[in-house]
Tab-separated table of C-alpha atoms and ligand atoms in Angstrom:
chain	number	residue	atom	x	y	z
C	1	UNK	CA	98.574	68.186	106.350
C	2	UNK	CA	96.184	66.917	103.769
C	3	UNK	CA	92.933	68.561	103.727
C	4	UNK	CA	89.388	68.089	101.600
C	5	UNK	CA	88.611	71.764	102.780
C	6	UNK	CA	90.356	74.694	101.139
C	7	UNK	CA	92.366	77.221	103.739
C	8	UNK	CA	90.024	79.711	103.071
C	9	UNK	CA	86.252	79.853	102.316
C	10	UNK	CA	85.107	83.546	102.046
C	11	UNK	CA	81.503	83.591	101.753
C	12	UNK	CA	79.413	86.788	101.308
C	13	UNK	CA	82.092	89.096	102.838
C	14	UNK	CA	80.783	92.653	103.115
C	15	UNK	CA	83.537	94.893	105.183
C	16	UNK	CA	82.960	99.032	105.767
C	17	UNK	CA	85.164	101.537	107.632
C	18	UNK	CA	82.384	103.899	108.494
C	19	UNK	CA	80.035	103.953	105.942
C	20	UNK	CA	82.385	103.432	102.727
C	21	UNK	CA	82.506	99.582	101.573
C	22	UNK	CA	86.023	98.280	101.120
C	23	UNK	CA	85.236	94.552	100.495
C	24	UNK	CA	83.110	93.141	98.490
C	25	UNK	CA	83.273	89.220	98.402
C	26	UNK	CA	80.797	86.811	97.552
C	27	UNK	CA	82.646	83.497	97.624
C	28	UNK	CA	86.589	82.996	97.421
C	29	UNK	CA	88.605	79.846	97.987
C	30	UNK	CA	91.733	79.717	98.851
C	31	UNK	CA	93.431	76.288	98.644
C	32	UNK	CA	95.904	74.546	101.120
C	33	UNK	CA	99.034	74.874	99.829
C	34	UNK	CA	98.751	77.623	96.795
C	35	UNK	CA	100.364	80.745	96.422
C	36	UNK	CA	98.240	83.664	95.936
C	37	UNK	CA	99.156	86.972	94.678
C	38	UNK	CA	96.820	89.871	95.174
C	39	UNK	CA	97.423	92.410	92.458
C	40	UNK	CA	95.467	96.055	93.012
C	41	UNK	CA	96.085	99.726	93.149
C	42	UNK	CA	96.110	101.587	96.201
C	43	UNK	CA	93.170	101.520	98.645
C	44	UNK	CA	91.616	98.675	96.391
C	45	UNK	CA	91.478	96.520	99.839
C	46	UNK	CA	94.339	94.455	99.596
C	47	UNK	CA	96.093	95.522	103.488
C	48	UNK	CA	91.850	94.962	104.562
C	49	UNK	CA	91.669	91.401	102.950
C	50	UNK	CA	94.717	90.403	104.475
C	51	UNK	CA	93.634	91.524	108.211
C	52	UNK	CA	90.746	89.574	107.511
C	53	UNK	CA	92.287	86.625	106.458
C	54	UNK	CA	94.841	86.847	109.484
C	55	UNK	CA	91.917	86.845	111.765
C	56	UNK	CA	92.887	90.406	112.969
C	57	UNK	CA	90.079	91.894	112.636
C	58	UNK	CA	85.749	90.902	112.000
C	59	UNK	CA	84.614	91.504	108.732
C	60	UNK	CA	81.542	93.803	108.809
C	61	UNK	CA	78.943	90.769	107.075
C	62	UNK	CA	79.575	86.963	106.380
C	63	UNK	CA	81.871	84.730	107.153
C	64	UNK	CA	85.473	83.091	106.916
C	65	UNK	CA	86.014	79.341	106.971
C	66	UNK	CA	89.306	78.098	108.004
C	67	UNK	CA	89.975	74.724	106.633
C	68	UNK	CA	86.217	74.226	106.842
C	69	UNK	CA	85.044	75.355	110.038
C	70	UNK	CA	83.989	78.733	110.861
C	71	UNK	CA	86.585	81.333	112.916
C	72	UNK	CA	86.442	84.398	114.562
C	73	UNK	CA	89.201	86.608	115.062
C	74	UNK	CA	91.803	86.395	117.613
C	75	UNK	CA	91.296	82.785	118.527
C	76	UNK	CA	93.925	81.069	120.421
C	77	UNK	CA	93.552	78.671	117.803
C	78	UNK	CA	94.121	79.725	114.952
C	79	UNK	CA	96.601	82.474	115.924
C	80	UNK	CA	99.687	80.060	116.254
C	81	UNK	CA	98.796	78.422	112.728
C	82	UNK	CA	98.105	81.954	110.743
C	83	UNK	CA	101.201	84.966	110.631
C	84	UNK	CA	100.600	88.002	108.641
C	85	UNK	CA	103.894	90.129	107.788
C	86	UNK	CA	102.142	93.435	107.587
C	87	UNK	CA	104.079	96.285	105.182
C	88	UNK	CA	105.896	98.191	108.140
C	89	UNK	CA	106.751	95.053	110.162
C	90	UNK	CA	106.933	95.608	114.229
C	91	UNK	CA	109.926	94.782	115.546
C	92	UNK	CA	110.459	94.061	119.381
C	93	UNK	CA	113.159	96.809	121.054
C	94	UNK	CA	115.286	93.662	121.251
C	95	UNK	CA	117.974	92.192	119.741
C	96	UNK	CA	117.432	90.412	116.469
C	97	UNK	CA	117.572	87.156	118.521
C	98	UNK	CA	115.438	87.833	120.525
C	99	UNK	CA	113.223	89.034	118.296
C	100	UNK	CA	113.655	86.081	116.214
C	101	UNK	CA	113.792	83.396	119.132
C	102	UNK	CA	110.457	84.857	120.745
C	103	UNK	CA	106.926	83.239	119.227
C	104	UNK	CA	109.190	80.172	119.915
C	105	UNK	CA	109.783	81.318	123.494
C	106	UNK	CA	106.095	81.431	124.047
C	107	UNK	CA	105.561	78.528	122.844
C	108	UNK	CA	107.704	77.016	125.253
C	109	UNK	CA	110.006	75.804	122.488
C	110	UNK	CA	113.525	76.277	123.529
C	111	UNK	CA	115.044	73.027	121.952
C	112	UNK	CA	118.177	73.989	119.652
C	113	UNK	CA	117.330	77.196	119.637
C	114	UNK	CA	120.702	78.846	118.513
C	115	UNK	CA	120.713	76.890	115.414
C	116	UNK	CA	117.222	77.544	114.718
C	117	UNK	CA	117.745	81.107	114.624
C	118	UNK	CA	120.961	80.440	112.681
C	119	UNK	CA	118.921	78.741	109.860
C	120	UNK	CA	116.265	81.206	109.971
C	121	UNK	CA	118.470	84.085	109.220
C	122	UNK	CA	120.600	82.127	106.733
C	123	UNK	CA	116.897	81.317	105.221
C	124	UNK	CA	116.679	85.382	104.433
C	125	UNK	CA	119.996	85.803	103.507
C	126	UNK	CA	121.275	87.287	106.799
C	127	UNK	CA	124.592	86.188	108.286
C	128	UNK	CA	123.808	85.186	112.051
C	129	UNK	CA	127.486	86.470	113.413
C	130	UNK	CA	127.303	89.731	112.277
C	131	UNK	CA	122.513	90.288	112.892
C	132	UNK	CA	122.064	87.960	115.641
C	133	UNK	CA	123.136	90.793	118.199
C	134	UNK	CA	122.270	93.441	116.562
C	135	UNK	CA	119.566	95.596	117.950
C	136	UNK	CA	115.915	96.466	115.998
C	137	UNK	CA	117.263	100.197	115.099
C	138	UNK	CA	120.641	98.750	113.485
C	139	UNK	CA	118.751	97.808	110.822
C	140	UNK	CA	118.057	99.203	107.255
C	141	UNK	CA	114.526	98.649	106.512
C	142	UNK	CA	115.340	95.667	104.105
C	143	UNK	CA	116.906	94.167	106.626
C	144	UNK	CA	114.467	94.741	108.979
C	145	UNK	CA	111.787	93.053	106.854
C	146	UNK	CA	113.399	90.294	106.396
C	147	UNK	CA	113.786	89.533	110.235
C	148	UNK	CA	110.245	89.876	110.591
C	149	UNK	CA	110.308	86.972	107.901
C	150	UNK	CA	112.572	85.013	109.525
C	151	UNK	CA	110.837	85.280	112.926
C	152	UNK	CA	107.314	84.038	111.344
C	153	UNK	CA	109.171	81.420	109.257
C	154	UNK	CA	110.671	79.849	112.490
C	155	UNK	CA	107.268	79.484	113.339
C	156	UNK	CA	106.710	76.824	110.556
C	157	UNK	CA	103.068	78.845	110.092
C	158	UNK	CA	100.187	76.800	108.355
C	159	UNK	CA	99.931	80.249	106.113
C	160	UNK	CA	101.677	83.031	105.530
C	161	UNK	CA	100.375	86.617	104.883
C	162	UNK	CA	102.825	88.776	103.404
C	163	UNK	CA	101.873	92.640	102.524
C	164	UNK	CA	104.292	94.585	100.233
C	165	UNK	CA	106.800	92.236	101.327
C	166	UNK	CA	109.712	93.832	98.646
C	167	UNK	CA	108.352	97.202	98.748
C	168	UNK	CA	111.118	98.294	100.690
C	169	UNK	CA	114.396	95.207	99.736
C	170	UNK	CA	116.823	95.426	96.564
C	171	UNK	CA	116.977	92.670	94.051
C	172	UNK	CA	118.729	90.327	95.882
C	173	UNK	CA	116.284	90.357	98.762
C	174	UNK	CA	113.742	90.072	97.230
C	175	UNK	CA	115.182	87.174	95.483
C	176	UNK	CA	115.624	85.878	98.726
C	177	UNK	CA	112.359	86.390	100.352
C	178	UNK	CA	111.057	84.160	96.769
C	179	UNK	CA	112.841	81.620	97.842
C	180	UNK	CA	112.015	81.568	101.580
C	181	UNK	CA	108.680	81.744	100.563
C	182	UNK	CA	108.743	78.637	98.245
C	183	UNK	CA	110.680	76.907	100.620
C	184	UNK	CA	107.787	77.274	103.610
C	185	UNK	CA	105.300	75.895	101.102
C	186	UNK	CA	107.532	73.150	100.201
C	187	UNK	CA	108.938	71.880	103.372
C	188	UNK	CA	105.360	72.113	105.949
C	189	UNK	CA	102.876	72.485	102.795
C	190	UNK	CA	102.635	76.601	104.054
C	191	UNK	CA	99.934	78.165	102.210
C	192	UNK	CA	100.618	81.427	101.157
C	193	UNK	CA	98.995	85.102	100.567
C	194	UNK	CA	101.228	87.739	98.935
C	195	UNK	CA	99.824	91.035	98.416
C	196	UNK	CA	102.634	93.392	95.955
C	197	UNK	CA	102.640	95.664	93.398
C	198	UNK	CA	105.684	93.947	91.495
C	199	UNK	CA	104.018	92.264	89.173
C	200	UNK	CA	107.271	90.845	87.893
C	201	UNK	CA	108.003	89.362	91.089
C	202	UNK	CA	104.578	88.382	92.718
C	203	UNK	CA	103.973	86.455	88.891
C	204	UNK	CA	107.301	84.742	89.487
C	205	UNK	CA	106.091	83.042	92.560
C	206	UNK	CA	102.319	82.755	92.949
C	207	UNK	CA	100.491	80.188	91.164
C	208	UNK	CA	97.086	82.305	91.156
C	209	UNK	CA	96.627	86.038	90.910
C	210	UNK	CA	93.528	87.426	92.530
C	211	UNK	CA	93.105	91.206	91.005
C	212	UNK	CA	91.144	93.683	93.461
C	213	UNK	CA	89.430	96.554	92.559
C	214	UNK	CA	87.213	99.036	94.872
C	215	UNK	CA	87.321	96.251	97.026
C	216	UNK	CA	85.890	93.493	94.112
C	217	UNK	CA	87.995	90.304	93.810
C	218	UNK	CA	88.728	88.934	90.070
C	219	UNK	CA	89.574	85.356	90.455
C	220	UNK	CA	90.618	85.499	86.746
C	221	UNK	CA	93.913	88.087	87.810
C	222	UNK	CA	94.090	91.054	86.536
C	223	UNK	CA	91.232	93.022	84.509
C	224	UNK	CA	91.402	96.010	82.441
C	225	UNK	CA	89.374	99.112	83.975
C	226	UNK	CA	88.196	102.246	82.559
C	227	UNK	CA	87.232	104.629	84.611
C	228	UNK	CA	85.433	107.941	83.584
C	229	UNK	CA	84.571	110.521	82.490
C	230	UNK	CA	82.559	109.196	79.474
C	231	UNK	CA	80.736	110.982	76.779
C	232	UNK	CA	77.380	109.719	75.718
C	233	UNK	CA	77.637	109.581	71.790
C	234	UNK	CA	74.083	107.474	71.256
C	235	UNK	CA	71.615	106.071	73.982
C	236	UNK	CA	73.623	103.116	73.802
C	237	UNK	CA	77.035	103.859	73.616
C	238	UNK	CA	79.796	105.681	75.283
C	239	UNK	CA	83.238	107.357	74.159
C	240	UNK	CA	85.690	107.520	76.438
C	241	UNK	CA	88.176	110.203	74.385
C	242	UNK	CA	92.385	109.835	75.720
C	243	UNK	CA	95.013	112.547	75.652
C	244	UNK	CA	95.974	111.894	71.893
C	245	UNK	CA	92.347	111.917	70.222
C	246	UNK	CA	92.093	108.298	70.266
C	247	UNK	CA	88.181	107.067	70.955
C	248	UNK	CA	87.733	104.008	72.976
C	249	UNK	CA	83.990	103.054	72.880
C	250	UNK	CA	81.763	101.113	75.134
C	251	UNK	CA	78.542	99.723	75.571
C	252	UNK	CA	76.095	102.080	77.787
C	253	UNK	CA	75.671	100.427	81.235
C	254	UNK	CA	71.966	99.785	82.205
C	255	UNK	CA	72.677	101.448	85.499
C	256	UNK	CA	74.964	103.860	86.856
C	257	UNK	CA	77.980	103.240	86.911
C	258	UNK	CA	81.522	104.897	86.382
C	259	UNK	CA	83.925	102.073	85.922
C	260	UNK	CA	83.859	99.664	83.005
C	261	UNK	CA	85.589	96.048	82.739
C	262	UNK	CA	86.624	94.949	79.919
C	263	UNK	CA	87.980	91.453	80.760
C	264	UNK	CA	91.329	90.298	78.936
C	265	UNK	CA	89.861	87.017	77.137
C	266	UNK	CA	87.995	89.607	74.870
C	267	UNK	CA	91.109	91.696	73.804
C	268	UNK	CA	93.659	90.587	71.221
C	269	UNK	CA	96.452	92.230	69.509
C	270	UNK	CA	95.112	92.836	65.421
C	271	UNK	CA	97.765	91.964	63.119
C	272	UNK	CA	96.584	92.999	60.218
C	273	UNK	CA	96.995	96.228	61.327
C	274	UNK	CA	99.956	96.007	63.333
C	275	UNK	CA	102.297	97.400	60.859
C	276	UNK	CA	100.125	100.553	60.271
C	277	UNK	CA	100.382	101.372	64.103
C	278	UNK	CA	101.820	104.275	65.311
C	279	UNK	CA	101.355	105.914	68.594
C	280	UNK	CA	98.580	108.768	69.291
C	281	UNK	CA	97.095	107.455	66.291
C	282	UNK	CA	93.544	105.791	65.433
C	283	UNK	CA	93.867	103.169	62.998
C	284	UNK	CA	91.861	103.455	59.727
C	285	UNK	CA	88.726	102.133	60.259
C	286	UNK	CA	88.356	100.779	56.900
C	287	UNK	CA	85.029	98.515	56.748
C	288	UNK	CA	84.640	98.113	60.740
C	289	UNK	CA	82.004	98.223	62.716
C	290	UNK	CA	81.275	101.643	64.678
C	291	UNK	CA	81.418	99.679	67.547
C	292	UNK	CA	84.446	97.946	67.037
C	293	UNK	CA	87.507	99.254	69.193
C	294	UNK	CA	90.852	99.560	67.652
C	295	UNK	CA	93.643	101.190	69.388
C	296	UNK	CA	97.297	101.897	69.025
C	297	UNK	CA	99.900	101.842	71.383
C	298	UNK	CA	102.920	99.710	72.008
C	299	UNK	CA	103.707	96.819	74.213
C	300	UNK	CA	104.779	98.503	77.640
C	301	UNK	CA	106.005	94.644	79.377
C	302	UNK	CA	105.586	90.631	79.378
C	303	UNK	CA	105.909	88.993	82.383
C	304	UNK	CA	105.946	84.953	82.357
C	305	UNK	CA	103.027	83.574	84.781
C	306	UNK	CA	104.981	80.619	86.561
C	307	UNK	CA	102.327	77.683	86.730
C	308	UNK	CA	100.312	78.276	83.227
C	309	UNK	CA	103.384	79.819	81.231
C	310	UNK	CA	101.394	82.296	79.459
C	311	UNK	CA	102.474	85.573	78.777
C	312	UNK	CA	101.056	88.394	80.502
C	313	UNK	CA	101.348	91.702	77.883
C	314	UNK	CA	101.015	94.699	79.311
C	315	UNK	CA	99.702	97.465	76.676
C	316	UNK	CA	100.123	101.346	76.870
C	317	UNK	CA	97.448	102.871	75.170
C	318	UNK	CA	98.053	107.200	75.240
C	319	UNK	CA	97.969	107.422	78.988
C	320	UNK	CA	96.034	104.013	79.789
C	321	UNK	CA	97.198	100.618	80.344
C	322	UNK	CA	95.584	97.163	79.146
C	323	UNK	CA	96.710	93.377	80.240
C	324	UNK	CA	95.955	90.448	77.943
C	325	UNK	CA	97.429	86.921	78.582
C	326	UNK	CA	98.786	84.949	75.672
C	327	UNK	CA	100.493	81.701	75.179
C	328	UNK	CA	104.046	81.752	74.487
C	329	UNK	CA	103.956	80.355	70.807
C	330	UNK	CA	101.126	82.790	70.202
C	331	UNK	CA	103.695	86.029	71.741
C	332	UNK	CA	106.330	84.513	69.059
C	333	UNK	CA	104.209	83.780	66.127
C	334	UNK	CA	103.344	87.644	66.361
C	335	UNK	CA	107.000	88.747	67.087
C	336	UNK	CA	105.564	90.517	70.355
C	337	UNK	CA	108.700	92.420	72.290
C	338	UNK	CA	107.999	95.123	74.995
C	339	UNK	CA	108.599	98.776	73.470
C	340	UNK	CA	106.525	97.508	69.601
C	341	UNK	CA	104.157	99.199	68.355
C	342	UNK	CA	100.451	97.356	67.947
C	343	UNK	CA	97.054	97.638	67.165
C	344	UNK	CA	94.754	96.437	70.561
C	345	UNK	CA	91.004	95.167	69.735
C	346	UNK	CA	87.852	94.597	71.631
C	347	UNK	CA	84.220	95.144	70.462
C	348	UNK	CA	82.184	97.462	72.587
C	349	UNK	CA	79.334	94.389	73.260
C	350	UNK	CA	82.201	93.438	75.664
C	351	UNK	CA	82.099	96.183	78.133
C	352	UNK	CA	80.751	95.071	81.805
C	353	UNK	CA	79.977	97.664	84.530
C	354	UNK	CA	80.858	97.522	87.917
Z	1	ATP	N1	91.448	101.824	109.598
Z	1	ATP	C1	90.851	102.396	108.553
Z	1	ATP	N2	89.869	103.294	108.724
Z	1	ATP	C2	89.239	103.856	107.687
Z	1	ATP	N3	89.513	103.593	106.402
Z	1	ATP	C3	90.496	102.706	106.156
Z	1	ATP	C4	91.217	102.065	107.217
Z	1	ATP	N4	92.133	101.233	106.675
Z	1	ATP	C5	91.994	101.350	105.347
Z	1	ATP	N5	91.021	102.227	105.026
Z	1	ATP	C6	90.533	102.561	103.670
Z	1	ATP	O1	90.058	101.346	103.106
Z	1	ATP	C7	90.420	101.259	101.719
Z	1	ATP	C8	91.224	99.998	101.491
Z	1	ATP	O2	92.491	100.143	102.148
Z	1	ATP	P1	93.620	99.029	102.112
Z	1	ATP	O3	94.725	99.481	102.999
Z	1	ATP	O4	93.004	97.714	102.395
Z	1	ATP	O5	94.060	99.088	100.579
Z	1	ATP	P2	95.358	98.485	99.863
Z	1	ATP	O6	94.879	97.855	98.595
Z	1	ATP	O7	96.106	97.613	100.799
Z	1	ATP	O8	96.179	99.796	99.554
Z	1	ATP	P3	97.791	100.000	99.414
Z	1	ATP	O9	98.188	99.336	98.140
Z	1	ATP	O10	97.900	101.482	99.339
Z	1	ATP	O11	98.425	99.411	100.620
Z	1	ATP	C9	91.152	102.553	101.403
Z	1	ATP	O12	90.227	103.440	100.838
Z	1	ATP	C10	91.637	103.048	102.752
Z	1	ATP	O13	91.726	104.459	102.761
């Protein structure tokens, strides 16, 4: 269905268990038809955005649009339009048809259903002969996941919440669960949300990345963050010292604060130095500027970002990682190839505080 409104419209979203703040969302859009991938470590907020977004639960402060008009949770509504897989999906103590066959059961939607179910499982790569009568506990957990796909996908939702939804498949699976998931956007325009820690995979298929941190969205993907302890070396500055001696320094924030951003649009790869650069060791600083950060390391991974076709490099620095994004032509002009050895430079003036 075309729509002027976006799915979602997050605005001023302030969410606490107890007293500790897990969201922290001033205005997100999510638009009809997009694949999202939500990138994050663990306990950044991703399984809590999710809930919210499946109307499961009532964020703390502000408000969720969906497709312009405001929802509350559990509406009859919107709960036949919105399906969130969660990461341990609940199975019925049924058969896998029944599980499958039963959101369409209470909908009252009986028609063909053998050969519904038969395309659903085929959809997630299960043979319907040998799952259909299977029980829930004959299942590996792979398998298992994947009928929980199946029975939201039969449901032809409006969007699709997926948590972790490979944490627990092999290759081909997850492979699989790709394509499913492409094909639900591309057959009834599903819009989806896909929360994993595969970067590899969740770049394959979204065509936005939303990056979480402490419960802060970064519309921009993923952002490099330091977190301390810091040493003050001048009012203004401070030194964050790794494991091998190297000195990364930063701008003092004007508050407190323990967690710097450095975003990836101010990092690039220095070639003149890159032949110099060996690991555990600070590159000569030769006529730069105190503040000036140059660090070695080596290129740890490049993942391909589907829509744009950038590069995303992944950098090991000691014991610390940083992300930059790069055109292709760029990653080949500099002969960039996961496992070299680099030089990685940002100027302190750069650092942000959360
Ligand atoms: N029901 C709850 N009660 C209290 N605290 C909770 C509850 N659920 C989650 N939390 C806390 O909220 C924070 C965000 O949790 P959430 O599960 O959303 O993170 P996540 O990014 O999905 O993590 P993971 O990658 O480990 O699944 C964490 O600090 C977690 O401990």
């Amino acid at each position: 269905m075309k729509t002027s409104h976006p799915s979602y419209h997050l605005k001023n979203i302030r969410h606490y268990y107890g007293s500790k703040k897990v969201l922290d969302i001033d205005d997100l859009k999510i638009k009809t038809g997009s694949i999202t991938g939500l990138l994050g470590p663990n306990g950044s907020g991703k399984s809590t955005l999710l809930k919210l977004l499946a109307f499961a639960g009532k964020p703390t402060y502000g408000q969720i649009f969906y497709k312009g008009r405001p929802e509350v949770p559990f509406s009859p509504g919107i709960r036949s339009k919105v399906t969130l897989l969660t990461q341990k999906p609940y199975l019925l103590k049924r058969t896998v048809f029944d599980n499958i066959a039963y959101g369409l059961k209470i909908r009252n939607d009986k028609t063909n259903l053998e050969q519904r179910i038969k395309e659903a499982l085929l959809n997630v790569g299960l043979d319907y002969q040998s799952f259909a009568p299977r029980k829930w506990h004959e299942l590996s957990g792979g398998e298992a996941q994947r009928v929980a796909m199946a029975a939201r996908l039969i449901l032809k939702p409006e969007i699709l919440l997926l948590d972790e939804p490979i944490a627990s498949v092999d290759t081909k699976s997850a492979k699989l669960i790709r394509k499913a998931s492409l094909n639900a956007r591309k057959n009834w325009g599903t819009t989806l949300v896909i929360a994993s820690h595969d970067l590899q995979w969740l770049y394959s298929i979204s065509d936005i990345q939303l990056a979480i941190f402490r419960g802060t969205v970064f519309s921009t993907g993923m952002e490099n963050i330091l977190t301390g302890p810091f040493e003050k070396s001048d009012p203004k500055t401070l030194v964050k010292i790794l494991g091998d001696g190297q000195r990364i320094i930063l701008k003092a924030p004007d508050r407190h604060s323990d967690t710097a951003l450095i975003r990836k649009k101010n990092i690039c790869i220095d070639l003149e130095k890159q032949s110099g650069a060996s690991m555990g060791k600070q590159p000569d600083k030769g006529n730069r500027s105190d503040k000036d950060n140059k660090l070695s390391g080596h290129i740890a991974s490049m993942l391909l970002e589907k829509k744009s076709g950038h590069i995303m490099v992944a950098i090991s620095i000691h014991d610390i990682s940083f992300t930059l994004r790069l055109a292709p032509d760029q990653t080949r002009k500099m002969d960039l190839y996961p496992g070299k050895s680099i030089v990685l430079k940002f100027h302190s003036k750069n650092t942000e505080w959360l």
